[in-house]
Tab-separated table of C-alpha atoms in Angstrom:
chain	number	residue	atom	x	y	z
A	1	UNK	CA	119.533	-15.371	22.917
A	2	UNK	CA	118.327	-12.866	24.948
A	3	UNK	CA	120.448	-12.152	27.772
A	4	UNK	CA	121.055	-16.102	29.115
A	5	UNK	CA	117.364	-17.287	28.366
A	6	UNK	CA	117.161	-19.240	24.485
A	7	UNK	CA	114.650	-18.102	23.082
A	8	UNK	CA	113.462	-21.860	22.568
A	9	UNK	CA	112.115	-21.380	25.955
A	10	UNK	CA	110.224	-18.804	25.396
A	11	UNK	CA	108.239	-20.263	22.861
A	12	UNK	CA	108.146	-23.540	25.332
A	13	UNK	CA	106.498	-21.088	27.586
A	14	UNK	CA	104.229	-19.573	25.338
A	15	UNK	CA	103.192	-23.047	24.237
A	16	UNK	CA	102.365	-24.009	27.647
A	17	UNK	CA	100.311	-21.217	27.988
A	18	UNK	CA	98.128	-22.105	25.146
A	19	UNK	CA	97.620	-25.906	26.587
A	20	UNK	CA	96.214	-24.183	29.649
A	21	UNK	CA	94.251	-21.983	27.800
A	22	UNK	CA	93.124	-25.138	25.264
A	23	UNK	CA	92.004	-27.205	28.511
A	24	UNK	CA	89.968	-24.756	29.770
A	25	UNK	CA	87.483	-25.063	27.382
A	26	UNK	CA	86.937	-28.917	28.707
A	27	UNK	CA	86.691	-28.035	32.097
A	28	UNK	CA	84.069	-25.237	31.936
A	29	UNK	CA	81.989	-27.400	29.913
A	30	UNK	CA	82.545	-30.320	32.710
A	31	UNK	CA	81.330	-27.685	34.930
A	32	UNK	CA	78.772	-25.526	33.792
A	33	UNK	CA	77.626	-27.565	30.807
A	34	UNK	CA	74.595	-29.476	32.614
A	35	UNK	CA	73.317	-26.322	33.629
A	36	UNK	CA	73.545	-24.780	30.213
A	37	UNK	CA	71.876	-28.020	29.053
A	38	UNK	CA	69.130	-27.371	31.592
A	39	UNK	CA	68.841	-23.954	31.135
A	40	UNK	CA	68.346	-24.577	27.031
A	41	UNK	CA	65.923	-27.920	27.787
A	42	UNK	CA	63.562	-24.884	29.832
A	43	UNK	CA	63.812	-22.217	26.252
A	44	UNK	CA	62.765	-25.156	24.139
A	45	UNK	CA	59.937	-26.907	26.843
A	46	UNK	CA	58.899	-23.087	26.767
A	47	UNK	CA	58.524	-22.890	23.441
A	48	UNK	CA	56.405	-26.185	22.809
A	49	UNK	CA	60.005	-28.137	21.624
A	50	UNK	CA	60.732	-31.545	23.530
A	51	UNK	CA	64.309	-30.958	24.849
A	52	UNK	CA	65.537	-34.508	24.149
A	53	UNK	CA	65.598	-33.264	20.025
A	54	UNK	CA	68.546	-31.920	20.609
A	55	UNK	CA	70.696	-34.582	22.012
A	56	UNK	CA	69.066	-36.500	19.425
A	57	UNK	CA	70.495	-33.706	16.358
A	58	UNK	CA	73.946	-34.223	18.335
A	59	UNK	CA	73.493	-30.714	20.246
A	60	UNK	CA	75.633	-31.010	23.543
A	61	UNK	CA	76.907	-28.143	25.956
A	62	UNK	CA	78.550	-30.688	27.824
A	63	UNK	CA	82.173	-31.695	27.703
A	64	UNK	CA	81.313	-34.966	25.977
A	65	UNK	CA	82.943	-35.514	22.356
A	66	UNK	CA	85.175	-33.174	20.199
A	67	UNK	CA	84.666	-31.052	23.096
A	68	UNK	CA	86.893	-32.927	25.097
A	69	UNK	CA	89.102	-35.050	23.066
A	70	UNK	CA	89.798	-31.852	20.937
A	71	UNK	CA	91.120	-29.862	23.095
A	72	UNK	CA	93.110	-32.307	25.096
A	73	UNK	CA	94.995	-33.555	21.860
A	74	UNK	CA	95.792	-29.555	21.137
A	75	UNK	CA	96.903	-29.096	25.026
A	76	UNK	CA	98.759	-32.432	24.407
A	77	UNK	CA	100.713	-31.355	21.150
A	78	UNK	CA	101.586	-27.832	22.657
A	79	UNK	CA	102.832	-29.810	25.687
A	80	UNK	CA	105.207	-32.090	23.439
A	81	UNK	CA	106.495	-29.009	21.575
A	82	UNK	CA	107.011	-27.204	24.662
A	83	UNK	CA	109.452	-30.008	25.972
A	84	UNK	CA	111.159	-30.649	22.511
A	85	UNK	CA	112.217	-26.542	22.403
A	86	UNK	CA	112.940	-26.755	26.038
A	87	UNK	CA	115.230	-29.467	25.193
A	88	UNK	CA	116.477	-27.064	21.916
A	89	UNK	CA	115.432	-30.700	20.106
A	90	UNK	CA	116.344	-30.269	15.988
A	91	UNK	CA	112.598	-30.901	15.613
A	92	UNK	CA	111.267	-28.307	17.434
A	93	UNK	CA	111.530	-25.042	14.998
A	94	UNK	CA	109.798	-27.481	11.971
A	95	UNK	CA	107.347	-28.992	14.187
A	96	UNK	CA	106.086	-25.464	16.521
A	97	UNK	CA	105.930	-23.729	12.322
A	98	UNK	CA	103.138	-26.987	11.572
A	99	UNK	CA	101.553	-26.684	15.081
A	100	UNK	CA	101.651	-23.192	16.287
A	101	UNK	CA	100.168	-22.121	12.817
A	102	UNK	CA	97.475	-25.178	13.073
A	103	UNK	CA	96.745	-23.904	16.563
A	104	UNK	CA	96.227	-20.459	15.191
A	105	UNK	CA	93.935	-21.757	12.122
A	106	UNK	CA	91.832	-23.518	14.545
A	107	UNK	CA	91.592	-21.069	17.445
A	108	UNK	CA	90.076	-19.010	14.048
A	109	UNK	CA	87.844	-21.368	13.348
A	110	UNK	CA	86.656	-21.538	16.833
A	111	UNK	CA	86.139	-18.010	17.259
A	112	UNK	CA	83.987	-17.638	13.916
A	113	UNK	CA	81.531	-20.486	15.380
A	114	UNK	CA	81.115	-18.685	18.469
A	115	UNK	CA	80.647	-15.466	16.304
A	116	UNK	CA	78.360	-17.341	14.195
A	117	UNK	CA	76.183	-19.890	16.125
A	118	UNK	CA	72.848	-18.687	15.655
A	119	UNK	CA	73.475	-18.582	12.039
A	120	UNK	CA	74.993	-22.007	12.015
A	121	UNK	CA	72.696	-23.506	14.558
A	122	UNK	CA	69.773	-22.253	12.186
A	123	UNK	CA	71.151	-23.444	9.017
A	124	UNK	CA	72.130	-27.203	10.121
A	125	UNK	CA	68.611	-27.549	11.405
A	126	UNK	CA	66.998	-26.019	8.060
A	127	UNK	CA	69.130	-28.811	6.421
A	128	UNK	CA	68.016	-31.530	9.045
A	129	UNK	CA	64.624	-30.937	7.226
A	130	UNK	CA	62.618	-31.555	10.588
A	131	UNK	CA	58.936	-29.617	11.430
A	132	UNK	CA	60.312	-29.907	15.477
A	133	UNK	CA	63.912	-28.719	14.939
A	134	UNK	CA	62.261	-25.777	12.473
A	135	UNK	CA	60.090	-24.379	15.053
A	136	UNK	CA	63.043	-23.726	17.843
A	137	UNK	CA	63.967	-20.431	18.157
A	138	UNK	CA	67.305	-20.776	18.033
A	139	UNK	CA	68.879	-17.013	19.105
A	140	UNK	CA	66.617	-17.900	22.250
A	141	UNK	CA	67.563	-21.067	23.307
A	142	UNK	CA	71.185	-20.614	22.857
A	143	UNK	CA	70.997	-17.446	24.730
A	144	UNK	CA	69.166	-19.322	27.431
A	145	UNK	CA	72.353	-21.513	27.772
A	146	UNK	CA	74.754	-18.857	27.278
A	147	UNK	CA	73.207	-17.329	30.593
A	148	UNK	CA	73.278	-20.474	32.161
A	149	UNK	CA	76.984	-20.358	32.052
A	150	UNK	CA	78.623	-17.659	35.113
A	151	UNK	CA	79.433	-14.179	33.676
A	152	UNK	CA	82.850	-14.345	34.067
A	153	UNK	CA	82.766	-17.430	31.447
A	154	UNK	CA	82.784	-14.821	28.522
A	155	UNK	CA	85.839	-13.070	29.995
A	156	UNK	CA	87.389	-16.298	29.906
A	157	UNK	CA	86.683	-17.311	26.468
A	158	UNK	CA	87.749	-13.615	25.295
A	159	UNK	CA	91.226	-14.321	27.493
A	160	UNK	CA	91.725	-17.534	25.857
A	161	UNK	CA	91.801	-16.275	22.560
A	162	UNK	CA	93.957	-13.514	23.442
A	163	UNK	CA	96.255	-16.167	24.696
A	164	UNK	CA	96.235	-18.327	21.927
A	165	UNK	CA	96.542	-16.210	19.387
A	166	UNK	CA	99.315	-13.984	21.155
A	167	UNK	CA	101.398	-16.608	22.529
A	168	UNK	CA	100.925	-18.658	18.822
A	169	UNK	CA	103.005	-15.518	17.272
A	170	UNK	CA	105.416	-15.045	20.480
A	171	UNK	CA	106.246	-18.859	19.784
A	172	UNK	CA	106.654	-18.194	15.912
A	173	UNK	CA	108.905	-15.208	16.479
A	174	UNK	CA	110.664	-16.805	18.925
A	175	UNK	CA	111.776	-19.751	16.986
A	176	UNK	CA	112.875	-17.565	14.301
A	177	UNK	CA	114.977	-15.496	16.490
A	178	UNK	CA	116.296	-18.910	17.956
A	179	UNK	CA	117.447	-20.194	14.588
């Protein structure tokens, strides 16, 4: 313990944190994603591409989907583990060592796809073997969404990892210390 706080609760905490940070990435896309969408459909009506190929190739900027069920399920997991070490439950240390360190591996994953969607964008539509989807120029059209979305959208997705990562360790050590 440190002073008269367990330190259960500060990985409760910590959790919490990261199933804000986890539904923000819902609600920005609730928000700004039909603008994105509209700012994208203009790139590829620019460049000679009918926008409609890429709802039809599954390409959303919406919060429809994994984008929204995802996220939810990870905010709804931290939220459980958060109550179970707030209530010092025998579960919690076992259960925030499988989730915390999922959260982590995912939040990775996430970050290398945003590091990497030209790239990835590019190589799923070289593998989709269609002439439309090969013209697009893909660094442009996402970039045309990207812009769609309000500046301070980045700082929020930089913030979010911060969070998740940071608070994912704070929770790990925490447990530790509380055991």
């Amino acid at each position: 313990m440190l002073g008269e706080i367990p330190m259960n609760a500060f990985a409760a905490v910590c959790q919490l944190f990261v199933a804000l940070a986890f539904l923000s990435i819902p609600l920005v896309r609730h928000r700004f994603g039909p603008v994105a969408k509209a700012a994208a459909d203009a790139e590829l009506a620019g460049q000679g591409v009918r926008p409609a190929v890429l709802e039809e190739n599954g390409l959303r900027f919406d919060a429809g989907g994994h984008e929204t069920w995802a996220p939810v399920a990870v905010a709804a997991a931290m939220t459980t583990l958060a109550v179970l070490n707030f209530a010092q439950h025998s579960w919690s240390t076992p259960l925030t060592w499988i989730f915390q360190c999922a959260v982590i591996a995912m939040n990775a994953l996430i970050l290398y796809s945003n590091l990497t969607a030209v790239k990835s964008v590019e190589a799923a539509f070289r593998r989709k073997n269609d002439a439309e989807l090969a013209r697009i120029d893909v660094a442009a059209f996402l970039k045309a969404a990207e812009n769609a979305f309000p500046s301070w959208v980045q700082l929020l997705q930089k913030a979010r990892h911060t969070i998740v990562f940071g608070s994912s360790a704070i929770a790990l050590t925490a447990i530790t210390l509380a055991a």
